[in-house]
Amino acid sequence: MKILVVDDETDVRVLFEQRFRREIRSGLFTFSFAYSGEEALTYLHDHASEVVLILSDINMPGMSGLELLRHIKQAYPAPPPTPPQVMMITAYGDDTSRQQAMQLGANDFLTKPVDFAALKEKLTVLASHEN
Amino acid sequence: MNVNTTIFFSILIAVGLVRVVRKFLDLPTRLPRVNRLLDYIWVPGVALFGLSSLVSWKSDQLDELYLLFVFGVGIWVLLRLRTYRPARLLLLAALPFVVYSAFELALALAAPAVLKEYDDSFEVAQAFTFIWLFTFALIARNQKNQLEKDRLLREEEEKAKQRISAQNVELERLVAERTATLTQQAEELRYALTELRITQNQLIQSEKMASLGELTAGIAHEIQNPLNFVTNFSDVSAELLTELEEEQQKPDRDPELEAEILTDLKQNLQKITHHGQRAASIVRAMLEHSRANNGERQPTDLNKLADEYLRLAYHGLRAKDKTFNATITTFFDPSLGKISAVSQDLGRVLLNLFTNAFYAVQKKQKDGNTPGYVPTVSVNTLHRSSGEVEIRVRDNGTGIPESVKDKIFQPFFTTKPTGEGTGLGLSLSYDIITKGHDGTLMVETEEGEGTEFIITLPG
């Protein structure tokens, strides 16, 4: 299952790769990383049907996570092809952001610091559905 | 009729003469005692008459004798008053007449024949003395009037002098009064000035604190991120260690995997240190920002300072308004090097300019009059060939109307709603750049298009 992580913090890559080292090694998940909303859109354009899940930070310079979410939802108006799931991650776990994210069609809303155990569980469930 | 009774006419003349002379010479004030004595001028006349009656002495000259006495008294009075110039003149006027009268009387008594013989001559002489008398009496009168006039004039002058000196005294009193008031006012003003200086310092400090308040959310965000990394990398390192231990227990150990885990562990520890330092540097920046100014210049990396405060300002605003987002472009000239500056002061200036820029683009976005508007704030640094260092903070926000452009550096001028701005940000920034760093702070703006602040510092 291909997952695109969008965050302006570059160390997120190292972190994800270590947190999910077993899953990556076993081939359960494949991670790609983008460091801005714009970069994520470019990546999605090139790898349209591969990405199953997008994990995006909200607070980024330039295009914010919410804008990215809107773009993604506009690009995939209705299935087929199956639109990717989008999970938003933010340091500001307030209700307005959550509601906004949900309104824009986010599939889930996580707050930083990310609870990796819970995330892993969610991803595993998604992966089993995928297969 | 008794010849001697003619003396009574003489007495009347004498009394009249006394009155005239008295008035003319102002005797009651000049010679009070003599004046009183003159009341009795008639006494010798009456006495003479009584005496002549007693001795049955009849003479045509009795009245003349008395008049001569009166004249003598007159001369005596005038002599006593000789210091008074009209009196002297009067003396001069009367003297020939009196001397002549005395001479004629003596002649009439001693040799009446001679008198008769030279009657014409005597009459001429008498007439001459009369003319002399009246002429000089007139001159004396004129002189007296003149003197009187002079006296009045002097009195007038004296009065004027007194008036002036009275006015002087009054003026001096007023001046003293005014001086006292002014001194008091100066004292009050000095006190007010001291109070104002204290207040100004307090305001500067509270402006710092206010901007720190704006920063809090940004700081929290900026600290939260590295802290999350610290936690995550620690956690994941613990997992890695467990995996490593498990691997070591296995009979068929994979040395490649173990090496990989060890490399990761080492890398994680570096990440933990890095993010720990990142958090620490933010805390340090915050402390520096709030600390009272010690004004010491230190070699400062402007690129790093600008980057730090740009993030703080951005996240500060983001924390307040979650919907807000802006494109930030930066170009940090790598040849900038370090310049001597009070970093916390420059930080405040930058923070202020960034906050303003974000405020302007946010406002334009909220107004919603520009379709497809992308709020953009750009920060550029440049090492000019002239050696100066330039920082440009540009936004494509609301811009500054021409009418207020001249006022933006004035203290307490703000366009923000009450409670949102102290109006000190730009004025303090201006002082910090111009007075504190010998630089310039300029603004280029177009209403509705955007604003650019340009800081120039000597390299």
Coordinates of C-alpha atoms in Angstrom, one line a residue:
Chain A
M1 CA 0.0 0.0 0.0
K2 CA 1.5 3.3 -1.1
I3 CA 1.4 6.2 1.4
L4 CA 2.3 9.7 0.6
V5 CA 3.5 11.8 3.7
V6 CA 3.4 15.5 3.3
D7 CA 5.2 17.6 5.9
D8 CA 7.6 20.6 5.7
E9 CA 9.8 18.9 8.4
T10 CA 12.3 16.8 6.5
D11 CA 13.1 14.6 9.5
V12 CA 9.6 13.2 9.2
R13 CA 11.0 10.9 6.5
V14 CA 13.6 9.3 8.8
L15 CA 11.1 9.0 11.5
F16 CA 8.5 7.2 9.4
E17 CA 11.0 5.0 7.9
Q18 CA 12.1 3.8 11.3
R19 CA 8.7 3.6 12.8
F20 CA 7.4 1.5 10.0
R21 CA 10.7 -0.3 9.3
R22 CA 9.2 -3.8 9.7
E23 CA 6.2 -3.0 7.6
I24 CA 8.4 -1.4 4.9
R25 CA 10.7 -4.4 5.0
S26 CA 7.8 -6.8 4.7
G27 CA 6.5 -4.8 1.8
L28 CA 3.2 -4.0 3.6
F29 CA 3.6 -0.2 3.2
T30 CA 5.5 1.9 0.8
F31 CA 6.2 5.5 1.8
S32 CA 6.8 8.5 -0.4
F33 CA 7.5 12.0 1.0
A34 CA 6.7 15.5 -0.1
Y35 CA 7.9 18.6 1.8
S36 CA 5.1 21.0 0.6
G37 CA 1.6 20.9 -0.7
E38 CA 2.8 21.9 -4.1
E39 CA 5.4 19.1 -4.2
A40 CA 2.6 16.7 -3.1
L41 CA 0.4 17.7 -6.0
T42 CA 3.2 17.2 -8.5
Y43 CA 3.9 13.8 -7.1
L44 CA 0.3 12.9 -7.2
H45 CA 0.1 14.1 -10.8
D46 CA 2.9 11.7 -11.7
H47 CA 1.8 8.8 -9.7
A48 CA -2.0 9.2 -10.0
S49 CA -3.4 5.8 -9.3
E50 CA -0.6 4.5 -7.0
V51 CA -1.2 6.4 -3.9
V52 CA -3.8 4.9 -1.6
L53 CA -3.3 7.2 1.4
I54 CA -2.1 10.7 2.0
L55 CA -0.9 11.8 5.4
S56 CA -0.6 15.5 5.4
D57 CA 0.4 18.2 7.8
I58 CA -1.9 21.2 7.8
N59 CA 0.5 23.9 8.8
M60 CA 3.0 24.4 6.1
P61 CA 4.4 27.4 4.4
G62 CA 2.9 28.0 1.0
M63 CA 0.0 25.7 0.2
S64 CA -1.5 24.5 3.4
G65 CA -2.7 20.9 4.1
L66 CA -6.3 22.0 3.8
E67 CA -5.7 23.5 0.4
L68 CA -4.0 20.4 -0.7
L69 CA -7.0 18.5 0.6
R70 CA -9.3 20.6 -1.5
H71 CA -7.2 20.2 -4.6
I72 CA -7.1 16.4 -4.1
K73 CA -10.9 16.2 -3.6
Q74 CA -11.4 18.3 -6.7
A75 CA -9.0 16.2 -8.8
Y76 CA -10.9 13.0 -7.9
P77 CA -14.6 14.1 -8.0
A78 CA -16.1 10.6 -7.9
P79 CA -14.9 7.1 -8.3
P80 CA -13.6 5.5 -10.5
P81 CA -10.7 5.8 -10.0
T82 CA -10.8 5.4 -6.3
P83 CA -9.7 8.6 -4.6
P84 CA -7.0 8.2 -2.1
Q85 CA -7.8 8.4 1.6
V86 CA -6.6 11.6 3.2
M87 CA -5.6 11.9 6.8
M88 CA -4.8 15.3 8.2
I89 CA -2.2 15.9 10.9
T90 CA -1.9 19.1 12.8
A91 CA -0.2 20.5 15.9
Y92 CA -3.3 22.6 16.5
G93 CA -5.9 20.0 17.4
D94 CA -8.7 22.4 17.6
D95 CA -12.3 21.9 16.6
T96 CA -12.4 24.5 13.8
S97 CA -9.5 22.8 12.0
R98 CA -11.1 19.4 12.5
Q99 CA -14.4 20.6 11.2
Q100 CA -12.8 22.3 8.2
A101 CA -10.8 19.2 7.4
M102 CA -13.8 17.0 7.6
Q103 CA -15.9 19.4 5.5
L104 CA -13.3 19.3 2.9
G105 CA -13.6 15.5 2.9
A106 CA -10.7 14.4 5.0
N107 CA -11.0 10.7 6.1
D108 CA -9.3 11.2 9.4
F109 CA -7.8 13.9 11.6
L110 CA -4.8 13.3 13.8
T111 CA -3.1 15.6 16.2
K112 CA 0.6 16.0 16.8
P113 CA 2.5 14.4 18.5
V114 CA 1.3 11.5 16.4
D115 CA 0.5 8.3 18.3
F116 CA 2.3 5.9 16.0
A117 CA 0.9 2.8 17.6
A118 CA -2.6 4.0 16.8
L119 CA -1.6 5.1 13.3
K120 CA 0.0 1.8 12.6
E121 CA -3.2 0.0 13.6
K122 CA -5.3 2.3 11.3
L123 CA -2.9 1.8 8.4
T124 CA -2.9 -2.0 8.9
V125 CA -6.7 -2.1 8.8
L126 CA -6.6 0.0 5.7
A127 CA -4.0 -2.3 4.1
S128 CA -6.0 -5.4 4.9
H129 CA -9.1 -3.8 3.2
E130 CA -6.9 -2.9 0.3
N131 CA -6.0 -6.5 -0.2
Chain B
M1 CA -9.2 168.1 60.5
N2 CA -6.3 166.9 62.5
V3 CA -3.4 166.6 60.2
N4 CA -2.1 163.6 62.2
T5 CA -5.2 161.5 61.4
T6 CA -3.8 161.1 57.9
I7 CA -1.7 158.4 59.5
F8 CA -4.7 156.2 59.5
F9 CA -4.7 156.2 55.7
S10 CA -1.1 155.2 56.0
I11 CA -2.1 152.4 58.3
L12 CA -4.7 151.2 55.8
I13 CA -2.0 151.4 53.1
A14 CA 0.4 149.4 55.4
V15 CA -2.2 146.7 56.1
G16 CA -3.0 146.5 52.4
L17 CA 0.7 146.4 51.6
V18 CA 1.1 143.6 54.1
R19 CA -1.7 141.6 52.5
V20 CA -0.2 142.1 49.0
V21 CA 3.3 141.2 50.1
R22 CA 2.1 138.3 52.3
K23 CA 0.3 136.8 49.3
F24 CA 3.1 137.6 46.9
L25 CA 5.8 136.1 49.0
D26 CA 3.7 133.4 50.5
L27 CA 4.7 134.4 54.0
P28 CA 2.6 132.0 56.1
T29 CA 4.7 129.1 54.8
R30 CA 8.1 130.9 54.3
L31 CA 8.2 133.0 57.5
P32 CA 5.4 132.0 59.7
R33 CA 6.6 134.0 62.8
V34 CA 7.3 137.2 60.8
N35 CA 3.9 136.7 59.2
R36 CA 2.2 136.6 62.6
L37 CA 4.1 139.7 63.6
L38 CA 3.0 141.6 60.5
D39 CA -0.6 141.3 61.8
Y40 CA 0.5 144.0 64.2
I41 CA 1.8 146.4 61.6
W42 CA -0.9 148.8 62.5
V43 CA 0.3 149.0 66.2
P44 CA 3.3 151.3 65.7
G45 CA 1.1 153.6 63.6
V46 CA -1.6 153.9 66.2
A47 CA 1.1 154.2 68.9
L48 CA 2.7 157.0 66.9
F49 CA -0.6 158.7 66.6
G50 CA -1.3 158.3 70.3
L51 CA 2.1 159.6 71.2
S52 CA 1.9 162.6 68.9
S53 CA -1.5 163.4 70.3
L54 CA -0.1 163.2 73.8
V55 CA 2.7 165.5 73.1
S56 CA 0.5 167.6 70.8
W57 CA 3.1 167.2 68.0
K58 CA 1.6 168.1 64.8
S59 CA 3.4 167.1 61.7
D60 CA 2.6 166.5 58.0
Q61 CA 5.4 164.0 58.1
L62 CA 3.9 161.7 60.8
D63 CA 2.3 159.4 58.2
E64 CA 5.4 159.5 56.1
L65 CA 7.4 158.5 59.1
Y66 CA 5.1 155.6 59.8
L67 CA 5.2 154.6 56.1
L68 CA 9.0 154.7 56.2
F69 CA 8.9 152.4 59.2
V70 CA 6.5 150.1 57.2
F71 CA 9.0 150.2 54.3
G72 CA 11.8 149.4 56.7
V73 CA 9.9 146.4 58.0
G74 CA 9.3 145.5 54.3
I75 CA 13.0 145.7 53.6
W76 CA 13.8 143.7 56.6
V77 CA 11.3 141.0 55.6
L78 CA 12.7 141.0 52.1
L79 CA 16.3 140.7 53.4
R80 CA 15.3 137.7 55.5
L81 CA 13.9 136.2 52.3
R82 CA 16.8 137.1 50.1
T83 CA 17.4 133.6 49.1
Y84 CA 14.0 133.6 47.3
R85 CA 14.8 135.3 44.0
P86 CA 11.5 137.2 43.5
A87 CA 12.1 138.6 47.0
R88 CA 15.5 139.8 46.0
L89 CA 14.1 141.4 42.9
L90 CA 11.4 143.0 45.0
L91 CA 14.1 144.3 47.3
L92 CA 15.9 145.8 44.3
A93 CA 12.6 147.3 43.3
A94 CA 11.7 148.8 46.6
L95 CA 15.1 149.9 47.7
P96 CA 15.5 153.2 45.6
F97 CA 12.0 154.1 46.5
V98 CA 12.5 153.6 50.2
V99 CA 15.9 155.3 50.2
Y100 CA 14.4 158.2 48.3
S101 CA 11.4 158.4 50.7
A102 CA 13.8 158.3 53.7
F103 CA 15.9 161.0 52.0
E104 CA 12.9 163.2 51.3
L105 CA 11.5 162.8 54.8
A106 CA 14.8 163.6 56.3
L107 CA 15.0 166.7 54.0
A108 CA 11.5 167.7 54.8
L109 CA 12.2 167.5 58.5
A110 CA 15.6 169.1 58.3
A111 CA 15.5 171.5 55.4
P112 CA 12.0 172.0 53.9
A113 CA 13.3 174.9 51.9
V114 CA 15.7 172.8 49.8
L115 CA 12.8 170.5 49.1
K116 CA 10.7 173.3 47.9
E117 CA 13.5 174.7 45.9
Y118 CA 14.2 171.6 44.0
D119 CA 10.6 170.5 44.0
D120 CA 10.7 169.5 40.3
S121 CA 13.8 167.5 40.6
F122 CA 12.5 165.6 43.6
E123 CA 9.2 164.9 41.8
V124 CA 11.2 163.5 38.8
A125 CA 13.3 161.4 41.2
Q126 CA 10.2 160.2 42.9
A127 CA 8.5 159.3 39.7
F128 CA 11.7 157.5 38.6
T129 CA 11.7 155.5 41.8
F130 CA 8.1 154.7 41.3
I131 CA 8.7 153.5 37.8
W132 CA 11.6 151.6 39.0
L133 CA 9.5 150.1 41.8
F134 CA 6.7 149.0 39.5
T135 CA 9.0 147.8 36.7
F136 CA 10.9 145.6 39.1
A137 CA 7.8 144.5 40.9
L138 CA 6.4 143.4 37.6
I139 CA 9.5 141.6 36.7
A140 CA 9.4 140.0 40.2
R141 CA 5.9 139.0 39.6
N142 CA 6.8 137.5 36.3
Q143 CA 9.7 135.7 37.8
K144 CA 7.5 134.4 40.6
N145 CA 5.0 133.1 38.1
Q146 CA 7.8 131.6 36.2
L147 CA 9.2 130.0 39.3
E148 CA 5.7 128.8 40.2
K149 CA 5.4 127.3 36.8
D150 CA 8.8 125.6 37.2
R151 CA 7.8 124.4 40.6
L152 CA 4.6 123.0 39.2
L153 CA 6.5 121.4 36.4
R154 CA 9.0 119.9 38.9
E155 CA 6.1 118.7 41.0
E156 CA 4.6 117.2 38.0
E157 CA 7.9 115.5 37.2
E158 CA 8.2 114.4 40.7
K159 CA 4.8 113.0 40.7
A160 CA 5.6 111.3 37.4
K161 CA 8.8 109.9 38.9
Q162 CA 6.9 108.6 41.9
R163 CA 4.3 107.1 39.6
I164 CA 7.0 105.5 37.6
S165 CA 8.8 104.2 40.6
A166 CA 5.5 102.9 42.0
Q167 CA 4.9 101.2 38.7
N168 CA 8.4 99.8 38.8
V169 CA 7.7 98.4 42.2
E170 CA 4.5 96.9 40.9
L171 CA 6.3 95.6 37.8
E172 CA 9.0 94.0 40.0
R173 CA 6.3 92.4 42.1
L174 CA 4.6 91.1 39.0
V175 CA 8.0 89.8 37.6
A176 CA 8.7 88.1 40.9
E177 CA 5.3 86.6 40.9
R178 CA 5.6 85.4 37.3
T179 CA 9.1 84.1 37.9
A180 CA 7.7 82.1 40.9
T181 CA 5.0 80.7 38.7
L182 CA 7.4 79.9 35.9
T183 CA 9.8 78.2 38.3
Q184 CA 6.9 76.2 39.6
Q185 CA 5.8 75.3 36.1
A186 CA 9.3 74.4 35.1
E187 CA 9.4 72.2 38.2
E188 CA 6.1 70.6 37.3
L189 CA 7.3 70.1 33.7
R190 CA 10.5 68.5 34.8
Y191 CA 8.5 66.2 37.0
A192 CA 6.1 65.4 34.1
L193 CA 9.1 64.8 31.8
T194 CA 10.5 62.3 34.3
E195 CA 7.2 60.6 34.6
L196 CA 6.9 60.5 30.8
R197 CA 10.4 59.0 30.5
I198 CA 9.4 56.3 33.0
T199 CA 6.2 55.7 31.1
Q200 CA 8.0 55.6 27.8
N201 CA 10.3 52.9 29.2
Q202 CA 7.4 51.0 30.5
L203 CA 5.6 51.3 27.2
I204 CA 8.7 50.0 25.4
Q205 CA 8.8 47.1 27.8
S206 CA 5.1 46.4 27.4
E207 CA 5.4 46.7 23.6
K208 CA 8.1 44.0 23.9
M209 CA 5.8 41.9 26.0
A210 CA 2.8 42.5 23.7
S211 CA 4.9 41.3 20.7
L212 CA 6.0 38.4 22.9
G213 CA 2.3 37.6 23.5
E214 CA 1.8 37.6 19.7
L215 CA 4.7 35.2 19.5
T216 CA 3.6 32.8 22.2
A217 CA 1.6 30.6 19.8
G218 CA 4.3 30.7 17.2
I219 CA 6.9 29.8 19.8
A220 CA 4.7 27.0 21.2
H221 CA 4.4 25.6 17.7
E222 CA 8.1 26.0 17.0
I223 CA 9.0 24.2 20.2
Q224 CA 6.3 21.6 19.9
N225 CA 7.8 20.3 16.6
P226 CA 11.3 19.6 17.8
L227 CA 10.0 18.2 21.0
N228 CA 7.8 15.8 19.1
F229 CA 10.9 14.7 17.2
V230 CA 12.9 14.3 20.4
T231 CA 10.1 12.1 21.8
N232 CA 9.6 10.1 18.6
F233 CA 13.3 9.5 17.9
S234 CA 13.8 8.4 21.6
D235 CA 10.8 6.0 21.3
V236 CA 11.9 4.6 18.0
S237 CA 15.4 4.2 19.3
A238 CA 14.1 2.2 22.2
E239 CA 12.3 0.0 19.6
L240 CA 15.5 -0.3 17.6
L241 CA 17.4 -1.4 20.7
T242 CA 14.7 -4.1 21.4
E243 CA 15.0 -5.3 17.9
L244 CA 18.8 -5.3 18.2
E245 CA 18.6 -7.4 21.4
E246 CA 16.2 -9.8 19.8
E247 CA 18.5 -10.1 16.8
Q248 CA 21.5 -10.8 19.1
Q249 CA 19.5 -13.7 20.8
K250 CA 18.9 -15.4 17.5
P251 CA 21.2 -18.3 16.6
D252 CA 21.4 -17.0 13.0
R253 CA 22.3 -13.4 13.6
D254 CA 22.1 -11.0 10.7
P255 CA 25.2 -8.8 11.0
E256 CA 24.0 -6.6 8.2
L257 CA 20.8 -5.8 10.0
E258 CA 22.6 -5.2 13.3
A259 CA 24.9 -2.8 11.6
E260 CA 21.9 -1.0 10.0
I261 CA 20.2 -0.7 13.3
L262 CA 23.3 0.7 14.9
T263 CA 23.7 3.3 12.2
D264 CA 20.1 4.3 12.6
L265 CA 20.5 4.5 16.4
K266 CA 23.5 6.8 15.9
Q267 CA 21.6 8.9 13.5
N268 CA 18.6 9.1 15.8
L269 CA 20.8 10.3 18.7
Q270 CA 22.1 13.0 16.4
K271 CA 18.5 13.9 15.5
I272 CA 17.6 14.1 19.2
T273 CA 20.5 16.4 19.9
H274 CA 19.6 18.5 16.8
H275 CA 16.0 18.9 17.7
G276 CA 16.8 19.5 21.4
Q277 CA 19.1 22.3 20.4
R278 CA 16.5 23.7 18.0
A279 CA 14.0 23.9 20.9
A280 CA 16.6 25.4 23.1
S281 CA 17.5 28.1 20.6
I282 CA 13.9 29.1 20.3
V283 CA 13.6 29.4 24.1
R284 CA 16.8 31.4 24.1
A285 CA 15.5 33.7 21.4
M286 CA 12.3 34.2 23.4
L287 CA 14.3 35.1 26.5
E288 CA 16.5 37.5 24.6
H289 CA 13.4 39.1 23.1
S290 CA 11.9 39.8 26.5
R291 CA 15.0 40.8 28.3
A292 CA 15.5 44.5 29.0
N293 CA 17.9 45.9 26.5
N294 CA 21.6 45.9 27.4
G295 CA 22.3 47.4 24.0
E296 CA 25.4 45.4 23.4
R297 CA 26.3 44.8 19.8
Q298 CA 27.4 41.4 18.8
P299 CA 28.2 39.7 15.5
T300 CA 24.8 38.7 14.3
D301 CA 23.8 36.3 11.5
L302 CA 21.0 38.4 9.9
N303 CA 19.8 35.5 7.7
K304 CA 19.3 33.2 10.7
L305 CA 17.7 35.9 12.7
A306 CA 15.3 36.8 9.9
D307 CA 14.5 33.1 9.3
E308 CA 13.8 32.5 13.0
Y309 CA 11.5 35.5 13.5
L310 CA 9.8 34.8 10.2
R311 CA 8.7 31.4 11.4
L312 CA 7.7 32.8 14.8
A313 CA 5.7 35.5 13.3
Y314 CA 4.0 33.2 10.8
H315 CA 3.1 30.5 13.3
G316 CA 2.0 33.2 15.8
L317 CA -0.5 34.5 13.3
R318 CA -1.5 30.9 12.2
A319 CA -2.2 30.1 15.8
K320 CA -4.7 32.9 16.0
D321 CA -6.3 32.4 12.7
K322 CA -6.2 28.7 11.6
T323 CA -7.6 29.5 8.2
F324 CA -4.8 31.9 7.4
N325 CA -2.1 30.8 5.0
A326 CA 0.5 32.6 3.1
T327 CA 3.2 31.9 0.6
I328 CA 6.5 32.8 2.0
T329 CA 9.4 33.3 -0.3
T330 CA 12.9 33.9 1.1
F331 CA 16.2 34.7 -0.4
F332 CA 19.0 34.8 2.1
D333 CA 22.2 36.1 0.5
P334 CA 24.9 33.7 1.6
S335 CA 27.6 36.3 1.3
L336 CA 25.9 38.4 4.0
G337 CA 28.3 37.4 6.8
K338 CA 27.8 38.5 10.3
I339 CA 27.2 42.2 11.1
S340 CA 27.6 44.0 14.4
A341 CA 24.1 44.4 15.8
V342 CA 22.0 44.2 18.9
S343 CA 20.3 41.0 17.8
Q344 CA 17.3 41.2 20.1
D345 CA 16.6 44.8 18.9
L346 CA 16.9 43.8 15.3
G347 CA 14.8 40.8 16.0
R348 CA 12.0 43.0 17.3
V349 CA 12.2 45.2 14.2
L350 CA 12.0 42.1 11.9
L351 CA 9.2 40.6 14.0
N352 CA 7.3 43.8 13.7
L353 CA 7.8 44.1 10.0
F354 CA 6.8 40.4 9.5
T355 CA 3.8 40.7 11.7
N356 CA 2.7 43.8 9.8
A357 CA 3.2 42.1 6.5
F358 CA 1.2 39.1 7.5
Y359 CA -1.5 41.4 8.9
A360 CA -1.7 43.2 5.6
V361 CA -2.0 40.1 3.5
Q362 CA -4.5 38.5 5.9
K363 CA -6.6 41.7 5.8
K364 CA -6.6 41.7 2.0
Q365 CA -7.5 38.1 1.9
K366 CA -10.4 38.6 4.4
D367 CA -11.7 41.6 2.4
G368 CA -12.0 39.1 -0.4
N369 CA -12.1 41.7 -3.2
T370 CA -9.3 40.1 -5.2
P371 CA -10.2 36.8 -6.8
G372 CA -7.4 34.3 -7.0
Y373 CA -5.4 36.3 -4.4
V374 CA -2.4 34.4 -3.1
P375 CA -1.1 36.1 0.1
T376 CA 2.6 36.4 -0.3
V377 CA 5.3 37.6 2.0
S378 CA 8.9 37.7 0.8
V379 CA 12.0 38.3 2.7
N380 CA 15.3 39.0 0.9
T381 CA 18.7 39.9 2.2
L382 CA 21.4 41.4 0.1
H383 CA 25.0 42.2 0.6
R384 CA 25.3 45.3 -1.6
S385 CA 28.5 46.0 -3.5
S386 CA 28.9 49.2 -1.5
G387 CA 29.3 47.0 1.6
E388 CA 25.9 47.8 3.1
V389 CA 23.5 45.1 4.1
E390 CA 19.9 45.3 3.0
I391 CA 16.8 43.5 4.3
R392 CA 13.6 43.8 2.3
V393 CA 10.3 42.7 3.7
R394 CA 7.7 42.7 1.0
D395 CA 4.0 41.8 1.1
N396 CA 1.3 42.0 -1.5
G397 CA -1.3 43.0 1.1
T398 CA -3.5 46.1 1.5
G399 CA -0.7 48.7 1.1
I400 CA -0.6 52.0 3.0
P401 CA -2.8 54.9 1.9
E402 CA -0.8 58.0 0.9
S403 CA -2.6 60.0 3.6
V404 CA -1.1 58.0 6.5
K405 CA 2.2 57.1 4.9
D406 CA 4.0 59.9 6.6
K407 CA 2.6 59.0 10.0
I408 CA 3.5 55.3 10.2
F409 CA 6.7 55.9 12.0
Q410 CA 5.1 58.2 14.6
P411 CA 4.6 56.9 18.1
F412 CA 1.1 55.7 18.9
F413 CA 0.0 55.8 15.3
T414 CA -1.9 52.7 14.4
T415 CA -4.5 51.7 11.9
K416 CA -5.4 48.6 13.8
P417 CA -8.5 48.5 15.9
T418 CA -8.1 49.5 19.6
G419 CA -6.4 46.8 21.6
E420 CA -4.8 45.2 18.6
G421 CA -1.8 47.5 18.2
T422 CA 0.1 49.7 20.5
G423 CA 1.1 52.0 17.7
L424 CA 4.7 51.8 18.9
G425 CA 5.9 49.0 16.7
L426 CA 7.2 50.9 13.7
S427 CA 8.2 54.0 15.7
L428 CA 10.4 51.8 17.9
S429 CA 11.7 49.9 14.9
Y430 CA 12.6 53.2 13.2
D431 CA 14.5 54.3 16.3
I432 CA 16.3 50.9 16.6
I433 CA 17.4 51.0 13.0
T434 CA 18.3 54.7 12.7
K435 CA 19.5 55.6 16.2
G436 CA 20.6 52.2 17.4
H437 CA 22.3 50.9 14.2
D438 CA 23.0 54.0 12.1
G439 CA 20.9 52.5 9.3
T440 CA 17.8 53.5 7.4
L441 CA 14.3 52.2 7.4
M442 CA 12.3 53.1 4.3
V443 CA 8.9 52.2 3.0
E444 CA 7.6 51.8 -0.5
T445 CA 4.0 51.2 -0.8
E446 CA 1.0 51.3 -3.1
E447 CA -2.5 51.2 -1.8
G448 CA -4.1 47.9 -2.6
E449 CA -0.9 46.5 -4.1
G450 CA 1.4 45.9 -1.3
T451 CA 4.2 47.3 0.8
E452 CA 7.9 46.9 1.0
F453 CA 10.1 47.9 4.0
I454 CA 13.7 48.3 3.3
I455 CA 16.2 48.1 6.1
T456 CA 19.7 49.2 5.2
L457 CA 22.5 48.7 7.7
P458 CA 26.2 49.7 7.4
G459 CA 28.1 46.5 6.8

